[in-house]
Amino acid sequence: MLELQDLDLQLDVVAHKRKSLPEHQALAELGAEKAVVDRELVAADTEVSDLRREQKKADSDVEQVRQRKARNQQRLDSGQVTSPKDLENLQHEIGSLDRRISDLEDAELEVMERLEAAEATQADLQGRAAAFAGRQAELESARDASLKELDEQRATLGDQRATLAADLPDDLITQYQRLRERNGGIGAAPLVGKRCMGCRMELAPSDLNKIKATAPDVVLRCEECGRILVRTPESAV
């Protein structure tokens, strides 16, 4: 029983190590940081896309007005317009188009500046996202290597436990498992001197006398904690 208990404790240690690998915490923290950057990157991508469309429209607006001004200027320079009133109107329209072009170019420049800033933010976030991805890959690789090693240990210990448990009565194994669940993983403990090493309590003289009078193949229980009590060469009985 004590060998079985020792193997179970080793398996508990392996299970605890699997759950508490530092890579788990590091990946969780990295994932939280990466999620923030990913959201910001989505917003930056959307802003850049919107501004590129806005710039394209601004470029188109400027070009349309320039073309209109060029046509009017061509009519004016060609001498096709001879009426003084029409010439005055044409010149006035050209002047208005110049002012319109200036306004549109200012708006176009403002969009370009906003786009440049948005693209810089986007590039920074892309770099951070790539760095997160690289770090995540490193952590996952280290985690997987540790898990593989621990799983190999668990498999070895599990095989040893199965072999050992096969030689013990099923009802004893069942009882031991229930006691383990109720007593923090310790279902069986040795009797060292007069002390149960499960609860660390000394047995009363009357209990020790009962143990002395009990046949070696009888399963003993600690009167204090209820664990299976195993006699050893160090037992004071």
mmCIF file with all atom_site columns, C-alpha atoms in Angstrom, residues 1-155:
data_model
loop_
_atom_site.group_PDB
_atom_site.id
_atom_site.type_symbol
_atom_site.label_atom_id
_atom_site.label_alt_id
_atom_site.label_comp_id
_atom_site.label_asym_id
_atom_site.label_entity_id
_atom_site.label_seq_id
_atom_site.pdbx_PDB_ins_code
_atom_site.Cartn_x
_atom_site.Cartn_y
_atom_site.Cartn_z
_atom_site.occupancy
_atom_site.B_iso_or_equiv
_atom_site.pdbx_formal_charge
_atom_site.auth_seq_id
_atom_site.auth_comp_id
_atom_site.auth_asym_id
_atom_site.auth_atom_id
_atom_site.pdbx_PDB_model_num
ATOM 1   C CA . MET A 1 1   ? 0.000   0.000  0.000   1.00 0.00 ? 1   MET A CA 1
ATOM 2   C CA . LEU A 1 2   ? 2.784   2.395  0.822   1.00 0.00 ? 2   LEU A CA 1
ATOM 3   C CA . GLU A 1 3   ? 4.367   1.831  -2.578  1.00 0.00 ? 3   GLU A CA 1
ATOM 4   C CA . LEU A 1 4   ? 1.006   2.539  -4.204  1.00 0.00 ? 4   LEU A CA 1
ATOM 5   C CA . GLN A 1 5   ? 0.620   5.667  -2.100  1.00 0.00 ? 5   GLN A CA 1
ATOM 6   C CA . ASP A 1 6   ? 4.093   6.823  -3.104  1.00 0.00 ? 6   ASP A CA 1
ATOM 7   C CA . LEU A 1 7   ? 3.332   6.325  -6.803  1.00 0.00 ? 7   LEU A CA 1
ATOM 8   C CA . ASP A 1 8   ? 0.056   8.226  -6.436  1.00 0.00 ? 8   ASP A CA 1
ATOM 9   C CA . LEU A 1 9   ? 1.842   11.111 -4.760  1.00 0.00 ? 9   LEU A CA 1
ATOM 10  C CA . GLN A 1 10  ? 4.355   11.185 -7.590  1.00 0.00 ? 10  GLN A CA 1
ATOM 11  C CA . LEU A 1 11  ? 1.475   11.211 -10.078 1.00 0.00 ? 11  LEU A CA 1
ATOM 12  C CA . ASP A 1 12  ? -0.104  14.078 -8.127  1.00 0.00 ? 12  ASP A CA 1
ATOM 13  C CA . VAL A 1 13  ? 3.150   16.004 -8.381  1.00 0.00 ? 13  VAL A CA 1
ATOM 14  C CA . VAL A 1 14  ? 3.285   15.431 -12.128 1.00 0.00 ? 14  VAL A CA 1
ATOM 15  C CA . ALA A 1 15  ? -0.334  16.575 -12.504 1.00 0.00 ? 15  ALA A CA 1
ATOM 16  C CA . HIS A 1 16  ? 0.393   19.704 -10.468 1.00 0.00 ? 16  HIS A CA 1
ATOM 17  C CA . LYS A 1 17  ? 3.442   20.472 -12.585 1.00 0.00 ? 17  LYS A CA 1
ATOM 18  C CA . ARG A 1 18  ? 1.394   20.091 -15.764 1.00 0.00 ? 18  ARG A CA 1
ATOM 19  C CA . LYS A 1 19  ? -1.166  22.614 -14.506 1.00 0.00 ? 19  LYS A CA 1
ATOM 20  C CA . SER A 1 20  ? 1.350   25.078 -13.075 1.00 0.00 ? 20  SER A CA 1
ATOM 21  C CA . LEU A 1 21  ? 3.914   25.288 -15.861 1.00 0.00 ? 21  LEU A CA 1
ATOM 22  C CA . PRO A 1 22  ? 5.187   28.899 -16.040 1.00 0.00 ? 22  PRO A CA 1
ATOM 23  C CA . GLU A 1 23  ? 4.466   28.849 -19.760 1.00 0.00 ? 23  GLU A CA 1
ATOM 24  C CA . HIS A 1 24  ? 0.727   28.560 -19.021 1.00 0.00 ? 24  HIS A CA 1
ATOM 25  C CA . GLN A 1 25  ? 0.707   31.844 -17.105 1.00 0.00 ? 25  GLN A CA 1
ATOM 26  C CA . ALA A 1 26  ? 3.027   33.526 -19.583 1.00 0.00 ? 26  ALA A CA 1
ATOM 27  C CA . LEU A 1 27  ? 0.806   32.472 -22.494 1.00 0.00 ? 27  LEU A CA 1
ATOM 28  C CA . ALA A 1 28  ? -2.313  33.703 -20.703 1.00 0.00 ? 28  ALA A CA 1
ATOM 29  C CA . GLU A 1 29  ? -0.726  37.106 -20.038 1.00 0.00 ? 29  GLU A CA 1
ATOM 30  C CA . LEU A 1 30  ? 0.627   37.269 -23.579 1.00 0.00 ? 30  LEU A CA 1
ATOM 31  C CA . GLY A 1 31  ? -2.778  36.336 -24.964 1.00 0.00 ? 31  GLY A CA 1
ATOM 32  C CA . ALA A 1 32  ? -4.427  39.175 -23.052 1.00 0.00 ? 32  ALA A CA 1
ATOM 33  C CA . GLU A 1 33  ? -1.871  41.696 -24.326 1.00 0.00 ? 33  GLU A CA 1
ATOM 34  C CA . LYS A 1 34  ? -2.095  40.314 -27.863 1.00 0.00 ? 34  LYS A CA 1
ATOM 35  C CA . ALA A 1 35  ? -5.895  40.564 -27.811 1.00 0.00 ? 35  ALA A CA 1
ATOM 36  C CA . VAL A 1 36  ? -5.626  44.292 -27.084 1.00 0.00 ? 36  VAL A CA 1
ATOM 37  C CA . VAL A 1 37  ? -3.135  44.802 -29.908 1.00 0.00 ? 37  VAL A CA 1
ATOM 38  C CA . ASP A 1 38  ? -5.256  42.711 -32.284 1.00 0.00 ? 38  ASP A CA 1
ATOM 39  C CA . ARG A 1 39  ? -8.309  44.869 -31.556 1.00 0.00 ? 39  ARG A CA 1
ATOM 40  C CA . GLU A 1 40  ? -6.274  48.031 -32.048 1.00 0.00 ? 40  GLU A CA 1
ATOM 41  C CA . LEU A 1 41  ? -4.868  46.625 -35.290 1.00 0.00 ? 41  LEU A CA 1
ATOM 42  C CA . VAL A 1 42  ? -8.351  45.881 -36.617 1.00 0.00 ? 42  VAL A CA 1
ATOM 43  C CA . ALA A 1 43  ? -9.326  49.474 -35.832 1.00 0.00 ? 43  ALA A CA 1
ATOM 44  C CA . ALA A 1 44  ? -6.125  50.767 -37.486 1.00 0.00 ? 44  ALA A CA 1
ATOM 45  C CA . ASP A 1 45  ? -6.711  48.617 -40.597 1.00 0.00 ? 45  ASP A CA 1
ATOM 46  C CA . THR A 1 46  ? -10.248 49.988 -40.853 1.00 0.00 ? 46  THR A CA 1
ATOM 47  C CA . GLU A 1 47  ? -9.052  53.575 -40.453 1.00 0.00 ? 47  GLU A CA 1
ATOM 48  C CA . VAL A 1 48  ? -6.345  53.154 -43.091 1.00 0.00 ? 48  VAL A CA 1
ATOM 49  C CA . SER A 1 49  ? -8.823  51.568 -45.495 1.00 0.00 ? 49  SER A CA 1
ATOM 50  C CA . ASP A 1 50  ? -11.336 54.384 -44.951 1.00 0.00 ? 50  ASP A CA 1
ATOM 51  C CA . LEU A 1 51  ? -8.699  57.087 -45.370 1.00 0.00 ? 51  LEU A CA 1
ATOM 52  C CA . ARG A 1 52  ? -7.369  55.514 -48.569 1.00 0.00 ? 52  ARG A CA 1
ATOM 53  C CA . ARG A 1 53  ? -10.882 55.628 -50.010 1.00 0.00 ? 53  ARG A CA 1
ATOM 54  C CA . GLU A 1 54  ? -11.220 59.205 -48.789 1.00 0.00 ? 54  GLU A CA 1
ATOM 55  C CA . GLN A 1 55  ? -7.912  60.146 -50.398 1.00 0.00 ? 55  GLN A CA 1
ATOM 56  C CA . LYS A 1 56  ? -8.913  58.479 -53.649 1.00 0.00 ? 56  LYS A CA 1
ATOM 57  C CA . LYS A 1 57  ? -12.128 60.501 -53.667 1.00 0.00 ? 57  LYS A CA 1
ATOM 58  C CA . ALA A 1 58  ? -10.227 63.695 -52.841 1.00 0.00 ? 58  ALA A CA 1
ATOM 59  C CA . ASP A 1 59  ? -7.792  63.035 -55.688 1.00 0.00 ? 59  ASP A CA 1
ATOM 60  C CA . SER A 1 60  ? -10.710 62.406 -58.023 1.00 0.00 ? 60  SER A CA 1
ATOM 61  C CA . ASP A 1 61  ? -12.480 65.600 -56.934 1.00 0.00 ? 61  ASP A CA 1
ATOM 62  C CA . VAL A 1 62  ? -9.361  67.692 -57.535 1.00 0.00 ? 62  VAL A CA 1
ATOM 63  C CA . GLU A 1 63  ? -8.779  66.113 -60.922 1.00 0.00 ? 63  GLU A CA 1
ATOM 64  C CA . GLN A 1 64  ? -12.361 66.711 -62.057 1.00 0.00 ? 64  GLN A CA 1
ATOM 65  C CA . VAL A 1 65  ? -12.194 70.403 -61.175 1.00 0.00 ? 65  VAL A CA 1
ATOM 66  C CA . ARG A 1 66  ? -8.777  70.742 -62.839 1.00 0.00 ? 66  ARG A CA 1
ATOM 67  C CA . GLN A 1 67  ? -10.123 69.189 -66.010 1.00 0.00 ? 67  GLN A CA 1
ATOM 68  C CA . ARG A 1 68  ? -13.091 71.537 -65.986 1.00 0.00 ? 68  ARG A CA 1
ATOM 69  C CA . LYS A 1 69  ? -10.812 74.511 -65.496 1.00 0.00 ? 69  LYS A CA 1
ATOM 70  C CA . ALA A 1 70  ? -8.560  73.283 -68.313 1.00 0.00 ? 70  ALA A CA 1
ATOM 71  C CA . ARG A 1 71  ? -11.523 73.030 -70.697 1.00 0.00 ? 71  ARG A CA 1
ATOM 72  C CA . ASN A 1 72  ? -12.666 76.544 -69.778 1.00 0.00 ? 72  ASN A CA 1
ATOM 73  C CA . GLN A 1 73  ? -9.150  77.888 -70.168 1.00 0.00 ? 73  GLN A CA 1
ATOM 74  C CA . GLN A 1 74  ? -8.891  76.214 -73.566 1.00 0.00 ? 74  GLN A CA 1
ATOM 75  C CA . ARG A 1 75  ? -12.145 77.857 -74.666 1.00 0.00 ? 75  ARG A CA 1
ATOM 76  C CA . LEU A 1 76  ? -10.896 81.192 -73.401 1.00 0.00 ? 76  LEU A CA 1
ATOM 77  C CA . ASP A 1 77  ? -7.516  80.883 -75.126 1.00 0.00 ? 77  ASP A CA 1
ATOM 78  C CA . SER A 1 78  ? -8.972  79.604 -78.395 1.00 0.00 ? 78  SER A CA 1
ATOM 79  C CA . GLY A 1 79  ? -11.004 82.751 -79.014 1.00 0.00 ? 79  GLY A CA 1
ATOM 80  C CA . GLN A 1 80  ? -14.200 80.762 -79.448 1.00 0.00 ? 80  GLN A CA 1
ATOM 81  C CA . VAL A 1 81  ? -15.993 82.974 -76.942 1.00 0.00 ? 81  VAL A CA 1
ATOM 82  C CA . THR A 1 82  ? -16.463 86.451 -78.354 1.00 0.00 ? 82  THR A CA 1
ATOM 83  C CA . SER A 1 83  ? -19.315 87.861 -76.298 1.00 0.00 ? 83  SER A CA 1
ATOM 84  C CA . PRO A 1 84  ? -17.970 90.186 -73.598 1.00 0.00 ? 84  PRO A CA 1
ATOM 85  C CA . LYS A 1 85  ? -20.565 88.920 -71.145 1.00 0.00 ? 85  LYS A CA 1
ATOM 86  C CA . ASP A 1 86  ? -19.698 85.292 -71.900 1.00 0.00 ? 86  ASP A CA 1
ATOM 87  C CA . LEU A 1 87  ? -15.984 86.100 -71.558 1.00 0.00 ? 87  LEU A CA 1
ATOM 88  C CA . GLU A 1 88  ? -16.616 87.723 -68.203 1.00 0.00 ? 88  GLU A CA 1
ATOM 89  C CA . ASN A 1 89  ? -18.654 84.748 -67.027 1.00 0.00 ? 89  ASN A CA 1
ATOM 90  C CA . LEU A 1 90  ? -15.992 82.336 -68.232 1.00 0.00 ? 90  LEU A CA 1
ATOM 91  C CA . GLN A 1 91  ? -13.212 84.239 -66.497 1.00 0.00 ? 91  GLN A CA 1
ATOM 92  C CA . HIS A 1 92  ? -15.297 84.412 -63.321 1.00 0.00 ? 92  HIS A CA 1
ATOM 93  C CA . GLU A 1 93  ? -15.887 80.651 -63.456 1.00 0.00 ? 93  GLU A CA 1
ATOM 94  C CA . ILE A 1 94  ? -12.169 80.003 -63.957 1.00 0.00 ? 94  ILE A CA 1
ATOM 95  C CA . GLY A 1 95  ? -11.450 82.129 -60.892 1.00 0.00 ? 95  GLY A CA 1
ATOM 96  C CA . SER A 1 96  ? -14.040 80.180 -58.898 1.00 0.00 ? 96  SER A CA 1
ATOM 97  C CA . LEU A 1 97  ? -12.515 76.914 -60.082 1.00 0.00 ? 97  LEU A CA 1
ATOM 98  C CA . ASP A 1 98  ? -9.079  78.080 -58.935 1.00 0.00 ? 98  ASP A CA 1
ATOM 99  C CA . ARG A 1 99  ? -10.448 78.733 -55.465 1.00 0.00 ? 99  ARG A CA 1
ATOM 100 C CA . ARG A 1 100 ? -12.261 75.390 -55.529 1.00 0.00 ? 100 ARG A CA 1
ATOM 101 C CA . ILE A 1 101 ? -9.058  73.613 -56.529 1.00 0.00 ? 101 ILE A CA 1
ATOM 102 C CA . SER A 1 102 ? -7.177  75.306 -53.699 1.00 0.00 ? 102 SER A CA 1
ATOM 103 C CA . ASP A 1 103 ? -9.810  74.231 -51.177 1.00 0.00 ? 103 ASP A CA 1
ATOM 104 C CA . LEU A 1 104 ? -9.843  70.662 -52.490 1.00 0.00 ? 104 LEU A CA 1
ATOM 105 C CA . GLU A 1 105 ? -6.038  70.468 -52.448 1.00 0.00 ? 105 GLU A CA 1
ATOM 106 C CA . ASP A 1 106 ? -6.037  71.597 -48.804 1.00 0.00 ? 106 ASP A CA 1
ATOM 107 C CA . ALA A 1 107 ? -8.560  68.893 -47.993 1.00 0.00 ? 107 ALA A CA 1
ATOM 108 C CA . GLU A 1 108 ? -6.524  66.381 -50.009 1.00 0.00 ? 108 GLU A CA 1
ATOM 109 C CA . LEU A 1 109 ? -3.367  67.298 -48.072 1.00 0.00 ? 109 LEU A CA 1
ATOM 110 C CA . GLU A 1 110 ? -5.180  66.962 -44.750 1.00 0.00 ? 110 GLU A CA 1
ATOM 111 C CA . VAL A 1 111 ? -6.377  63.464 -45.739 1.00 0.00 ? 111 VAL A CA 1
ATOM 112 C CA . MET A 1 112 ? -2.848  62.511 -46.816 1.00 0.00 ? 112 MET A CA 1
ATOM 113 C CA . GLU A 1 113 ? -1.432  63.618 -43.471 1.00 0.00 ? 113 GLU A CA 1
ATOM 114 C CA . ARG A 1 114 ? -4.072  61.666 -41.566 1.00 0.00 ? 114 ARG A CA 1
ATOM 115 C CA . LEU A 1 115 ? -3.419  58.634 -43.746 1.00 0.00 ? 115 LEU A CA 1
ATOM 116 C CA . GLU A 1 116 ? 0.327   58.870 -43.165 1.00 0.00 ? 116 GLU A CA 1
ATOM 117 C CA . ALA A 1 117 ? -0.216  58.948 -39.390 1.00 0.00 ? 117 ALA A CA 1
ATOM 118 C CA . ALA A 1 118 ? -2.704  56.070 -39.555 1.00 0.00 ? 118 ALA A CA 1
ATOM 119 C CA . GLU A 1 119 ? -0.307  53.965 -41.646 1.00 0.00 ? 119 GLU A CA 1
ATOM 120 C CA . ALA A 1 120 ? 2.482   54.612 -39.138 1.00 0.00 ? 120 ALA A CA 1
ATOM 121 C CA . THR A 1 121 ? 0.211   53.439 -36.319 1.00 0.00 ? 121 THR A CA 1
ATOM 122 C CA . GLN A 1 122 ? -0.799  50.421 -38.381 1.00 0.00 ? 122 GLN A CA 1
ATOM 123 C CA . ALA A 1 123 ? 2.842   49.503 -39.082 1.00 0.00 ? 123 ALA A CA 1
ATOM 124 C CA . ASP A 1 124 ? 3.705   49.789 -35.378 1.00 0.00 ? 124 ASP A CA 1
ATOM 125 C CA . LEU A 1 125 ? 0.799   47.553 -34.397 1.00 0.00 ? 125 LEU A CA 1
ATOM 126 C CA . GLN A 1 126 ? 1.696   45.060 -37.117 1.00 0.00 ? 126 GLN A CA 1
ATOM 127 C CA . GLY A 1 127 ? 5.222   44.893 -35.723 1.00 0.00 ? 127 GLY A CA 1
ATOM 128 C CA . ARG A 1 128 ? 3.936   44.373 -32.197 1.00 0.00 ? 128 ARG A CA 1
ATOM 129 C CA . ALA A 1 129 ? 1.514   41.686 -33.373 1.00 0.00 ? 129 ALA A CA 1
ATOM 130 C CA . ALA A 1 130 ? 4.338   39.883 -35.172 1.00 0.00 ? 130 ALA A CA 1
ATOM 131 C CA . ALA A 1 131 ? 6.500   40.065 -32.047 1.00 0.00 ? 131 ALA A CA 1
ATOM 132 C CA . PHE A 1 132 ? 3.649   38.643 -29.980 1.00 0.00 ? 132 PHE A CA 1
ATOM 133 C CA . ALA A 1 133 ? 3.218   35.812 -32.478 1.00 0.00 ? 133 ALA A CA 1
ATOM 134 C CA . GLY A 1 134 ? 6.924   34.988 -32.311 1.00 0.00 ? 134 GLY A CA 1
ATOM 135 C CA . ARG A 1 135 ? 6.941   35.013 -28.517 1.00 0.00 ? 135 ARG A CA 1
ATOM 136 C CA . GLN A 1 136 ? 3.778   32.906 -28.459 1.00 0.00 ? 136 GLN A CA 1
ATOM 137 C CA . ALA A 1 137 ? 5.409   30.309 -30.707 1.00 0.00 ? 137 ALA A CA 1
ATOM 138 C CA . GLU A 1 138 ? 8.455   30.167 -28.409 1.00 0.00 ? 138 GLU A CA 1
ATOM 139 C CA . LEU A 1 139 ? 6.317   29.732 -25.291 1.00 0.00 ? 139 LEU A CA 1
ATOM 140 C CA . GLU A 1 140 ? 4.140   27.084 -26.913 1.00 0.00 ? 140 GLU A CA 1
ATOM 141 C CA . SER A 1 141 ? 7.223   25.159 -28.013 1.00 0.00 ? 141 SER A CA 1
ATOM 142 C CA . ALA A 1 142 ? 8.682   25.271 -24.490 1.00 0.00 ? 142 ALA A CA 1
ATOM 143 C CA . ARG A 1 143 ? 5.312   24.320 -22.981 1.00 0.00 ? 143 ARG A CA 1
ATOM 144 C CA . ASP A 1 144 ? 4.860   21.389 -25.356 1.00 0.00 ? 144 ASP A CA 1
ATOM 145 C CA . ALA A 1 145 ? 8.361   20.097 -24.600 1.00 0.00 ? 145 ALA A CA 1
ATOM 146 C CA . SER A 1 146 ? 7.700   20.253 -20.857 1.00 0.00 ? 146 SER A CA 1
ATOM 147 C CA . LEU A 1 147 ? 4.308   18.586 -21.254 1.00 0.00 ? 147 LEU A CA 1
ATOM 148 C CA . LYS A 1 148 ? 5.834   15.816 -23.335 1.00 0.00 ? 148 LYS A CA 1
ATOM 149 C CA . GLU A 1 149 ? 8.412   15.113 -20.645 1.00 0.00 ? 149 GLU A CA 1
ATOM 150 C CA . LEU A 1 150 ? 5.791   15.154 -17.898 1.00 0.00 ? 150 LEU A CA 1
ATOM 151 C CA . ASP A 1 151 ? 3.471   12.922 -19.917 1.00 0.00 ? 151 ASP A CA 1
ATOM 152 C CA . GLU A 1 152 ? 6.272   10.412 -20.309 1.00 0.00 ? 152 GLU A CA 1
ATOM 153 C CA . GLN A 1 153 ? 6.797   10.461 -16.548 1.00 0.00 ? 153 GLN A CA 1
ATOM 154 C CA . ARG A 1 154 ? 3.059   10.053 -15.993 1.00 0.00 ? 154 ARG A CA 1
ATOM 155 C CA . ALA A 1 155 ? 2.923   7.085  -18.371 1.00 0.00 ? 155 ALA A CA 1
#
